Short mmCIF file of C-alpha atoms in Angstrom, two decimals:
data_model
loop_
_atom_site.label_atom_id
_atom_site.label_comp_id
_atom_site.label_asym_id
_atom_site.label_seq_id
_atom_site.Cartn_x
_atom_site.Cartn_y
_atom_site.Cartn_z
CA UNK P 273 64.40 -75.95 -159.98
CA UNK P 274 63.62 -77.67 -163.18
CA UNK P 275 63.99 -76.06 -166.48
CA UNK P 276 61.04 -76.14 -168.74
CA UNK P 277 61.70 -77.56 -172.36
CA UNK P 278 61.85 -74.82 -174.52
CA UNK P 279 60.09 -74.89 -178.52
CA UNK P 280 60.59 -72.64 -181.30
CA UNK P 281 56.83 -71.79 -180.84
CA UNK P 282 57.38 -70.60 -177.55
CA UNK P 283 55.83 -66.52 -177.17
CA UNK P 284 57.72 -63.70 -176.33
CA UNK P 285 56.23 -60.78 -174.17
CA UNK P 286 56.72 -57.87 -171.57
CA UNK P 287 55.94 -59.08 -168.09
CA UNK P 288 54.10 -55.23 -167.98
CA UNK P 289 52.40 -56.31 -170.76
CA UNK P 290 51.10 -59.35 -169.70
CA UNK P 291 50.24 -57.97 -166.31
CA UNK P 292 47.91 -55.83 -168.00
CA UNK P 293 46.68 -58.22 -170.47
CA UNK P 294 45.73 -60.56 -167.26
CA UNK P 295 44.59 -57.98 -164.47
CA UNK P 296 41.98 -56.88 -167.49
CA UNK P 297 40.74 -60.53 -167.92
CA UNK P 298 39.90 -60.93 -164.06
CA UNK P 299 38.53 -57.73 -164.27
CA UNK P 300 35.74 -58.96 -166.69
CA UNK P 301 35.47 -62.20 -164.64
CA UNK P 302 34.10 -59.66 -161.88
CA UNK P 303 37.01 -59.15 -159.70
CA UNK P 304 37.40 -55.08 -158.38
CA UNK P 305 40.82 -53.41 -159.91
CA UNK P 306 42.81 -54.28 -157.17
CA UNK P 307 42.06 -57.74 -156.94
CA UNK P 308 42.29 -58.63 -160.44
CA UNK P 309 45.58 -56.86 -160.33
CA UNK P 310 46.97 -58.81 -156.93
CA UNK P 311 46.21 -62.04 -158.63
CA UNK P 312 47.79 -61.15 -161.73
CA UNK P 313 50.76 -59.89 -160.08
CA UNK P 314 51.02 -62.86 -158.36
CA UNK P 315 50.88 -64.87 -161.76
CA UNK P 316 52.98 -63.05 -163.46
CA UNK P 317 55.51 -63.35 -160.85
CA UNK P 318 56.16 -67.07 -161.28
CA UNK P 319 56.68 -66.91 -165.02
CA UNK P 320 59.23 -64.51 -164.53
CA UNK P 321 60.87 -66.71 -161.65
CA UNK P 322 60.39 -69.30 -164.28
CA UNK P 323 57.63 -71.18 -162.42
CA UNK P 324 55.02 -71.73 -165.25
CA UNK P 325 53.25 -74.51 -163.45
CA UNK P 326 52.17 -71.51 -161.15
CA UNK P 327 51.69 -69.01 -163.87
CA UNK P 328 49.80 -67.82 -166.04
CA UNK P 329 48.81 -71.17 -167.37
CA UNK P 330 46.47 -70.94 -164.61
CA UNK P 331 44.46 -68.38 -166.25
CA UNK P 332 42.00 -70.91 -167.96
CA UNK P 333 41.32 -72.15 -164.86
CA UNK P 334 40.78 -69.31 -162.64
CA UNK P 335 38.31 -67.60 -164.82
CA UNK P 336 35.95 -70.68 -165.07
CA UNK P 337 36.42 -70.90 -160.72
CA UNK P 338 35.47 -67.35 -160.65
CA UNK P 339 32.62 -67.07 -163.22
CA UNK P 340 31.03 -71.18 -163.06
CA UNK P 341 32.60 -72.98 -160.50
CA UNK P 342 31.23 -71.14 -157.62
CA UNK P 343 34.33 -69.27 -156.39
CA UNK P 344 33.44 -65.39 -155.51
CA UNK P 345 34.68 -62.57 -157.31
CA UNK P 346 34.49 -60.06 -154.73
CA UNK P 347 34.71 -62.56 -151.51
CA UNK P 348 36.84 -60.31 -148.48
CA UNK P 349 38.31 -62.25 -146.31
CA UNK P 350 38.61 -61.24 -142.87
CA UNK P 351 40.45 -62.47 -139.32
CA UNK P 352 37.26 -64.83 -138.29
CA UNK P 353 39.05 -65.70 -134.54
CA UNK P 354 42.22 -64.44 -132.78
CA UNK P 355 43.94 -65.69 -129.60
CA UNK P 356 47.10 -63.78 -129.29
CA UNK P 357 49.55 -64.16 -132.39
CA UNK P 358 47.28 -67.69 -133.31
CA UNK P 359 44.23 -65.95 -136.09
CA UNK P 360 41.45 -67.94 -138.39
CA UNK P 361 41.07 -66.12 -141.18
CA UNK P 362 38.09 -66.61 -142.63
CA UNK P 363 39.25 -65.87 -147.21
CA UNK P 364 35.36 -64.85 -148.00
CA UNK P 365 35.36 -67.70 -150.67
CA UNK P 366 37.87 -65.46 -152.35
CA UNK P 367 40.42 -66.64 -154.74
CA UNK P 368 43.28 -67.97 -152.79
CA UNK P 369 45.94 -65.39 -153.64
CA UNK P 370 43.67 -62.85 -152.46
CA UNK P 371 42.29 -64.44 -148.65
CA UNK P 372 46.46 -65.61 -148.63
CA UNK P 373 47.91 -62.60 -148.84
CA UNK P 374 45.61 -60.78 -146.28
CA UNK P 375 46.59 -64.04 -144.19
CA UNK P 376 50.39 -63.80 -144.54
CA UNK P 377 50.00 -60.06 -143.93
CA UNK P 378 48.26 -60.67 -140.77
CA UNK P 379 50.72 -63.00 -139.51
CA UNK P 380 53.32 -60.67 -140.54
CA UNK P 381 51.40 -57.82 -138.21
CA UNK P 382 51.10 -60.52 -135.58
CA UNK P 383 54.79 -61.55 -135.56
CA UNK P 384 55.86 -58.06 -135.37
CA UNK P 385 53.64 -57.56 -132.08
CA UNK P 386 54.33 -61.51 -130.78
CA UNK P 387 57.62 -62.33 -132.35
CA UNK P 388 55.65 -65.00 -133.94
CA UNK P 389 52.40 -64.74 -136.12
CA UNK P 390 50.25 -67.83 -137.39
CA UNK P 391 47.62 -67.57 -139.76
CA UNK P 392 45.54 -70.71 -140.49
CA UNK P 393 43.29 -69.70 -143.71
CA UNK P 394 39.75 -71.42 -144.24
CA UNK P 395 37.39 -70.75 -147.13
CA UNK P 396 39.67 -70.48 -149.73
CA UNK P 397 40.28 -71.77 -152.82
CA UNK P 398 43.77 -72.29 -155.06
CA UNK P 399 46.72 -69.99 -154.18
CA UNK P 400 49.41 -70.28 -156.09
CA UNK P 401 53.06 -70.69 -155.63
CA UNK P 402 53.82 -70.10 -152.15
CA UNK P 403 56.87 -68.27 -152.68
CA UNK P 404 54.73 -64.83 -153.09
CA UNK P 405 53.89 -65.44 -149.08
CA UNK P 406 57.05 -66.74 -147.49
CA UNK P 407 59.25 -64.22 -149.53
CA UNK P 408 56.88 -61.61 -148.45
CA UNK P 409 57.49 -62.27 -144.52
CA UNK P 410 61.65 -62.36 -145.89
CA UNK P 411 61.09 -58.66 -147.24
CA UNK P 412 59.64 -57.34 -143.71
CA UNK P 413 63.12 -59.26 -142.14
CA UNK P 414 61.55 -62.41 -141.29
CA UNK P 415 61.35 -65.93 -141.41
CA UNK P 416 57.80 -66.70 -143.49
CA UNK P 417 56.55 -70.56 -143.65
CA UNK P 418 53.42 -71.45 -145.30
CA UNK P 419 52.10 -74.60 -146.73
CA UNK P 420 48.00 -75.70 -148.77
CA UNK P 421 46.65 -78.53 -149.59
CA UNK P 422 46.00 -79.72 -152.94
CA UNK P 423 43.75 -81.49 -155.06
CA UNK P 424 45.13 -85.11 -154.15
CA UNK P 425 47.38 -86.35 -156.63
CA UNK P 426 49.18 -89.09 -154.91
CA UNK P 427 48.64 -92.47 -153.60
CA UNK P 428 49.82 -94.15 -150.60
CA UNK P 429 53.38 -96.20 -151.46
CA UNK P 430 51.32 -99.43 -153.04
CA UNK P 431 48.36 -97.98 -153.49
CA UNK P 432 46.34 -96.73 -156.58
CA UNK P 433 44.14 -94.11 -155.05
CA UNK P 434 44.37 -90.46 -154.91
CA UNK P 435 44.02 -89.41 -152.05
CA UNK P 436 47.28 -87.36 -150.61
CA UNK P 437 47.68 -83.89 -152.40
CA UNK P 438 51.31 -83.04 -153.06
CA UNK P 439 50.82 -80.08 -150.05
CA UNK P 440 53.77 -77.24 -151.41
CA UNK P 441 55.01 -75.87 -148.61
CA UNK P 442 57.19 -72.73 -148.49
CA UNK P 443 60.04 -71.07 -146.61
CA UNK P 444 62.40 -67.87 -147.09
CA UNK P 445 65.12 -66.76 -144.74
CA UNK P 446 65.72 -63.13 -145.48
CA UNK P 447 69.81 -62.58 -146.46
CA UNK P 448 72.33 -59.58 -147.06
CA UNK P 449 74.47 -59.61 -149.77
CA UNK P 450 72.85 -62.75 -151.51
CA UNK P 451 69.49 -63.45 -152.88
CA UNK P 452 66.89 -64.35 -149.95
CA UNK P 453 66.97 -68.25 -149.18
CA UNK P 454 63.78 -69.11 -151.00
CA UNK P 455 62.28 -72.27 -150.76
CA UNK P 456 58.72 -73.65 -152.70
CA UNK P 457 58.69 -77.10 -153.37
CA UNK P 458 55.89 -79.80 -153.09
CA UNK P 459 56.28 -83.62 -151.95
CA UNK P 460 55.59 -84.88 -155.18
CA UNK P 461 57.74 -85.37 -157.99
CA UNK P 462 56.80 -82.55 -160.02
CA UNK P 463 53.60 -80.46 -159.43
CA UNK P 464 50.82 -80.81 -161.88
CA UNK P 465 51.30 -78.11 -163.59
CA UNK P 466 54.88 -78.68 -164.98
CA UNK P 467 53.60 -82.07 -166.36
CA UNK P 468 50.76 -79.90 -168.07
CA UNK P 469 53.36 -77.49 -169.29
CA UNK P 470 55.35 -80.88 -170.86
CA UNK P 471 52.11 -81.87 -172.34
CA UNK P 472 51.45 -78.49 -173.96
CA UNK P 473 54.98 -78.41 -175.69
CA UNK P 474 54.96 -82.31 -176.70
CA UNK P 475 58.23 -83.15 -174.65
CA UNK P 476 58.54 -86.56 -172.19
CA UNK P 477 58.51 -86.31 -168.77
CA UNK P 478 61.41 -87.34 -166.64
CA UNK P 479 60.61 -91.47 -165.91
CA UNK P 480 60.77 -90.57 -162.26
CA UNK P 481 57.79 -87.84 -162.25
CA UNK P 482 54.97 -89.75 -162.15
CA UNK P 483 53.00 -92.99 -163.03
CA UNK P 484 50.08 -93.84 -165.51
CA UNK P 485 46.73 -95.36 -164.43
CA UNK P 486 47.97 -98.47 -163.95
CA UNK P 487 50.86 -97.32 -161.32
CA UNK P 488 53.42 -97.81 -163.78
CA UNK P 489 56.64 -94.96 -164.09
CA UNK P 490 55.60 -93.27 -167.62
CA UNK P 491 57.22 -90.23 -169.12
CA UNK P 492 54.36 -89.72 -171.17
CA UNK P 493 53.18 -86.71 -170.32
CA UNK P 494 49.12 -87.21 -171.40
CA UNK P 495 49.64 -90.75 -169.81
CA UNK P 496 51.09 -89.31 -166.77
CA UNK P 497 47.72 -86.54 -165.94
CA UNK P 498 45.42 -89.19 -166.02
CA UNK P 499 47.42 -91.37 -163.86
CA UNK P 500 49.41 -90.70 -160.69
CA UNK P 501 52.41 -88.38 -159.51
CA UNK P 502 55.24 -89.85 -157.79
CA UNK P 503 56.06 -88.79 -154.55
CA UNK P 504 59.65 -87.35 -153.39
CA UNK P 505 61.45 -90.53 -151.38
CA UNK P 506 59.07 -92.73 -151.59
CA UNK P 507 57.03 -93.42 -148.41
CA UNK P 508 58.68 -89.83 -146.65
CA UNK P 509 57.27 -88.15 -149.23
CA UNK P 510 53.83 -89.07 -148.43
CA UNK P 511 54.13 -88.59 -144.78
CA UNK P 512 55.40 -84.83 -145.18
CA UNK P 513 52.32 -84.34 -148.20
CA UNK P 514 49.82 -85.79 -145.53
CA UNK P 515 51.20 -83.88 -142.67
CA UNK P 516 51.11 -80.20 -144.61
CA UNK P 517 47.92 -81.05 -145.65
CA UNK P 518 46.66 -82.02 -142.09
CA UNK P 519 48.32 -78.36 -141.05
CA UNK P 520 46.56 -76.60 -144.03
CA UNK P 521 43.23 -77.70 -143.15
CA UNK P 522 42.55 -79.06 -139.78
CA UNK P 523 42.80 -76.30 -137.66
CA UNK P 524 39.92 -75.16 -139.38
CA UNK P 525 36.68 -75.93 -141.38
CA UNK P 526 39.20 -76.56 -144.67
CA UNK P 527 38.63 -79.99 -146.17
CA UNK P 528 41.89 -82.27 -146.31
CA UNK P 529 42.08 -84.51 -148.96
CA UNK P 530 39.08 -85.71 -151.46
CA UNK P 531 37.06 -83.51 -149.22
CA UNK P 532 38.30 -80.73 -151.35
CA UNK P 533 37.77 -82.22 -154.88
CA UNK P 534 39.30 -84.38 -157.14
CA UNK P 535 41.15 -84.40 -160.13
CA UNK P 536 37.68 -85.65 -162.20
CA UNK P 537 35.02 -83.24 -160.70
CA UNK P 538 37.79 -80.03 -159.96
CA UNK P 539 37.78 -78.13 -156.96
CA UNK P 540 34.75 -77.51 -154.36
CA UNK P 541 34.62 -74.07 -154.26
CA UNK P 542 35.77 -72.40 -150.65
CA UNK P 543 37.40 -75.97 -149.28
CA UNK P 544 41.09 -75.48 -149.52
CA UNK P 545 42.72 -74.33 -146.77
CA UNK P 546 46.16 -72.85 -146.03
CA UNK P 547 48.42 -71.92 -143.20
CA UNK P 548 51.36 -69.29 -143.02
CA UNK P 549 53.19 -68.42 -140.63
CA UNK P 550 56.36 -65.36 -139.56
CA UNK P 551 58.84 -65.35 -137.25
CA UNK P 552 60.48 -62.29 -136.15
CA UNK P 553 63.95 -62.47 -135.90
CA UNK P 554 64.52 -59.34 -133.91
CA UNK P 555 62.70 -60.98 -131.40
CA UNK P 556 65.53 -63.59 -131.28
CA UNK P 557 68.61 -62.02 -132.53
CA UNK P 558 70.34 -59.30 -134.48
CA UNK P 559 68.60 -59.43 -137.77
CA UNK P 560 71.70 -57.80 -139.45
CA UNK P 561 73.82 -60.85 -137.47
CA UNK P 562 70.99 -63.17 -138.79
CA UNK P 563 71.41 -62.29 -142.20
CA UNK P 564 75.28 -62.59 -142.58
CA UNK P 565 75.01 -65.65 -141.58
CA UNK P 566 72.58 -66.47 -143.78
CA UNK P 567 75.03 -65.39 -146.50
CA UNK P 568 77.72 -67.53 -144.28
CA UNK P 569 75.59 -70.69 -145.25
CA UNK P 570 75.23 -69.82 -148.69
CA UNK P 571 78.55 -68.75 -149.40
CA UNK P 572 79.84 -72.66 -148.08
CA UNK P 573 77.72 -73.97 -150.78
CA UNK P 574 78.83 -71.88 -153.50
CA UNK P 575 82.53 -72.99 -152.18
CA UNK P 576 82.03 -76.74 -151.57
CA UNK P 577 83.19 -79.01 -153.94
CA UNK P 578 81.50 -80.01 -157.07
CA UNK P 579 81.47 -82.66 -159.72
CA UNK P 580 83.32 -82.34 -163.13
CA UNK P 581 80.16 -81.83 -164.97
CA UNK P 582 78.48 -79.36 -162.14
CA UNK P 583 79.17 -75.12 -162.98
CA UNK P 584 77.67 -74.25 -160.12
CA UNK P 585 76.08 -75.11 -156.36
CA UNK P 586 73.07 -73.45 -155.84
CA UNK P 587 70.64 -72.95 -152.68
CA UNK P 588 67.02 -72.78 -153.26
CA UNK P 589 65.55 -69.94 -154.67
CA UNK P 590 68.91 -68.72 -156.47
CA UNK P 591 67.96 -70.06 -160.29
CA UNK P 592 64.16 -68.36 -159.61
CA UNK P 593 65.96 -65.36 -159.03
CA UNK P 594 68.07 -64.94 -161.92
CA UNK P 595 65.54 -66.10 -164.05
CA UNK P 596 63.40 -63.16 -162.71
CA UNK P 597 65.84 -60.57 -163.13
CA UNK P 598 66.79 -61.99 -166.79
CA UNK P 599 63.46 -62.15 -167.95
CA UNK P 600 62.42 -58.56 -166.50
CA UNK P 601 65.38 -57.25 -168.44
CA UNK P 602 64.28 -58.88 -171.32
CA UNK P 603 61.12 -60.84 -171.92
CA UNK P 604 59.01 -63.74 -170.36
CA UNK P 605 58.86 -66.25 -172.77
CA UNK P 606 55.85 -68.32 -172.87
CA UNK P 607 54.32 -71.57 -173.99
CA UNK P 608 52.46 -70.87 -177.28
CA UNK P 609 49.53 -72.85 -175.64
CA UNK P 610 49.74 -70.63 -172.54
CA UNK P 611 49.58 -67.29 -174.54
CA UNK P 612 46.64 -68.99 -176.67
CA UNK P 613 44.56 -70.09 -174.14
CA UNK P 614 45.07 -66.41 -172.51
CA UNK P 615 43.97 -64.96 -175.67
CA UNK P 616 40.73 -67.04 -175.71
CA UNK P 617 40.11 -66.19 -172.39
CA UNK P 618 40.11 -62.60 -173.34
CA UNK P 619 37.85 -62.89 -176.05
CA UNK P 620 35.26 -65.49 -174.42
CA UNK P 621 34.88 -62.35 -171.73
CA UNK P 622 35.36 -59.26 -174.22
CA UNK P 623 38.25 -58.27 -172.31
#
């Protein structure tokens, strides 16, 4: 995980409070209680993991889908086709957090009758960090995968275009004495939001993030959203973005690519599309075997040898995790520009 730069102007604040703070916000943008309080949930849960590109930065953004850029308030998503442990779930136009966690929930229900449970998601709209889904398959003792598309980013290696979204896709294998093996990452350089939370706080951008309009590496941050985002080992990179795109939107009406929006005109409303997935492991093996050796592959990370100027080996998810239980104990600390823009929110909606 990368660490966000940190400035003296940074905020301070309960994760309770900003819960509340946020769940009464969606609230005014027309969501019902328990909506508004889902999505917030899930919001606040990646600033306390530490994952601000997913957090609630997004704010901003999600009122003006739910209250001007066509994205419904109260959509209800529903299971639109079934065949066995294979469902379409139709999200109701519905933010994404809301239509995905109905979908991973189904696939969860699935798995537990099939072994295995897929969940292909049409109708939606932005979702989040997919962490919230996979780790939520991990908590019922199973193996969760999930993947979206996204607004494309990227350009074929060579090319200048956007047209491949960076596609996060998400895994977590449930352990026992260690932290669940978490995995969230997307097949670009660094997601769109971390390069927004850089721009917010004034700080360069690693020169291996991303390139300006003209395809050059920048690690100007400003330069670096109008331009391009790098993608993870070159030409691979792509491939995987394209092919978790492909599996997030065409095994249903979900469009792939540009035919969900664009980083000038912003989302169409009800195009993304997401997929998520749980495996059983009872239906394979001991879970309580599964999980120790789970731990087993941890604990030969944490033993292997490092570099001089390493402290520790981590797997993924373990920094997320510590961060969360630091910050609970404490306090999430915030961009100043996040907490702002939060604030304005509130007060353009007289929440």
């Amino acid at each position: 995980m990368t660490r966000y730069p940190e400035a003296e102007s940074d905020i301070f604040i309960e994760s309770y409070e900003l819960l509340r703070r946020v769940t009464a916000i969606f609230q005014k943008a027309g969501m019902s209680a328990a909506d508004a309080a889902l999505l917030s949930e899930t919001l606040v849960q990646s600033d306390l993991r530490g994952v601000h590109s997913h957090g609630t930065l997004r704010v901003p953004d999600y009122v003006a889908k739910l209250t001007k850029e066509g994205v419904d308030p109260r959509g209800r998503p529903r299971i639109a086709r079934r065949s066995g442990a294979a469902l379409v779930v139709d999200g109701g136009n519905a933010m994404g957090q809301i239509g995905g966690t109905f979908a991973m929930d189904a696939a969860i229900a699935a798995a537990a009758e099939h072994g295995i449970g897929f969940a292909a998601l049409e109708n939606s709209n932005h979702c989040g960090a997919m962490d919230w889904y996979a780790m939520r398959a991990s908590a019922s003792s199973m193996i969760g995968l999930c993947g979206t598309n996204a607004l494309p980013t990227m350009a074929p290696v060579g090319g200048k275009d956007k047209i491949v979204g960076i596609n996060p896709l998400g895994i977590a294998f449930p352990a026992g004495r260690h932290a669940d093996f978490v995995l969230d990452f997307s097949f670009g350089a660094s997601a769109h939001g971390k390069i927004r939370v850089h721009a917010q706080k004034g700080h360069p951008i690693p020169p291996d993030w991303a390139f300006d309009a003209q395809g050059e590496p920048t690690t100007d941050a400003e330069r670096a959203l109008a331009g391009l985002i790098q993608p993870i080992g070159g030409h691979k990179g792509v491939a995987l973005g394209m092919a978790v795109g492909m599996l997030s939107t065409l095994l249903t009406g979900a469009g792939y690519g540009t035919r969900s929006g664009n980083m000038v005109d912003g989302a169409a409303a009800g195009r993304d599309g997401q997929f998520f997935a749980a495996i059983d492991i009872s239906a394979f093996t001991d879970p309580a075997a599964f999980r120790s050796r789970v731990d087993d592959v941890i604990d030969e990370v944490h033993r292997s040898a490092r570099r001089p100027d390493v402290d520790r080996l981590l797997v993924p998810g373990e920094t997320e995790n510590e961060t969360a239980i630091e910050q609970a104990r404490s306090s999430i600390r915030l961009a100043k520009a996040t907490f702002d823009q939060i604030t304005e929110a509130a007060r353009a909606l007289g929440a």
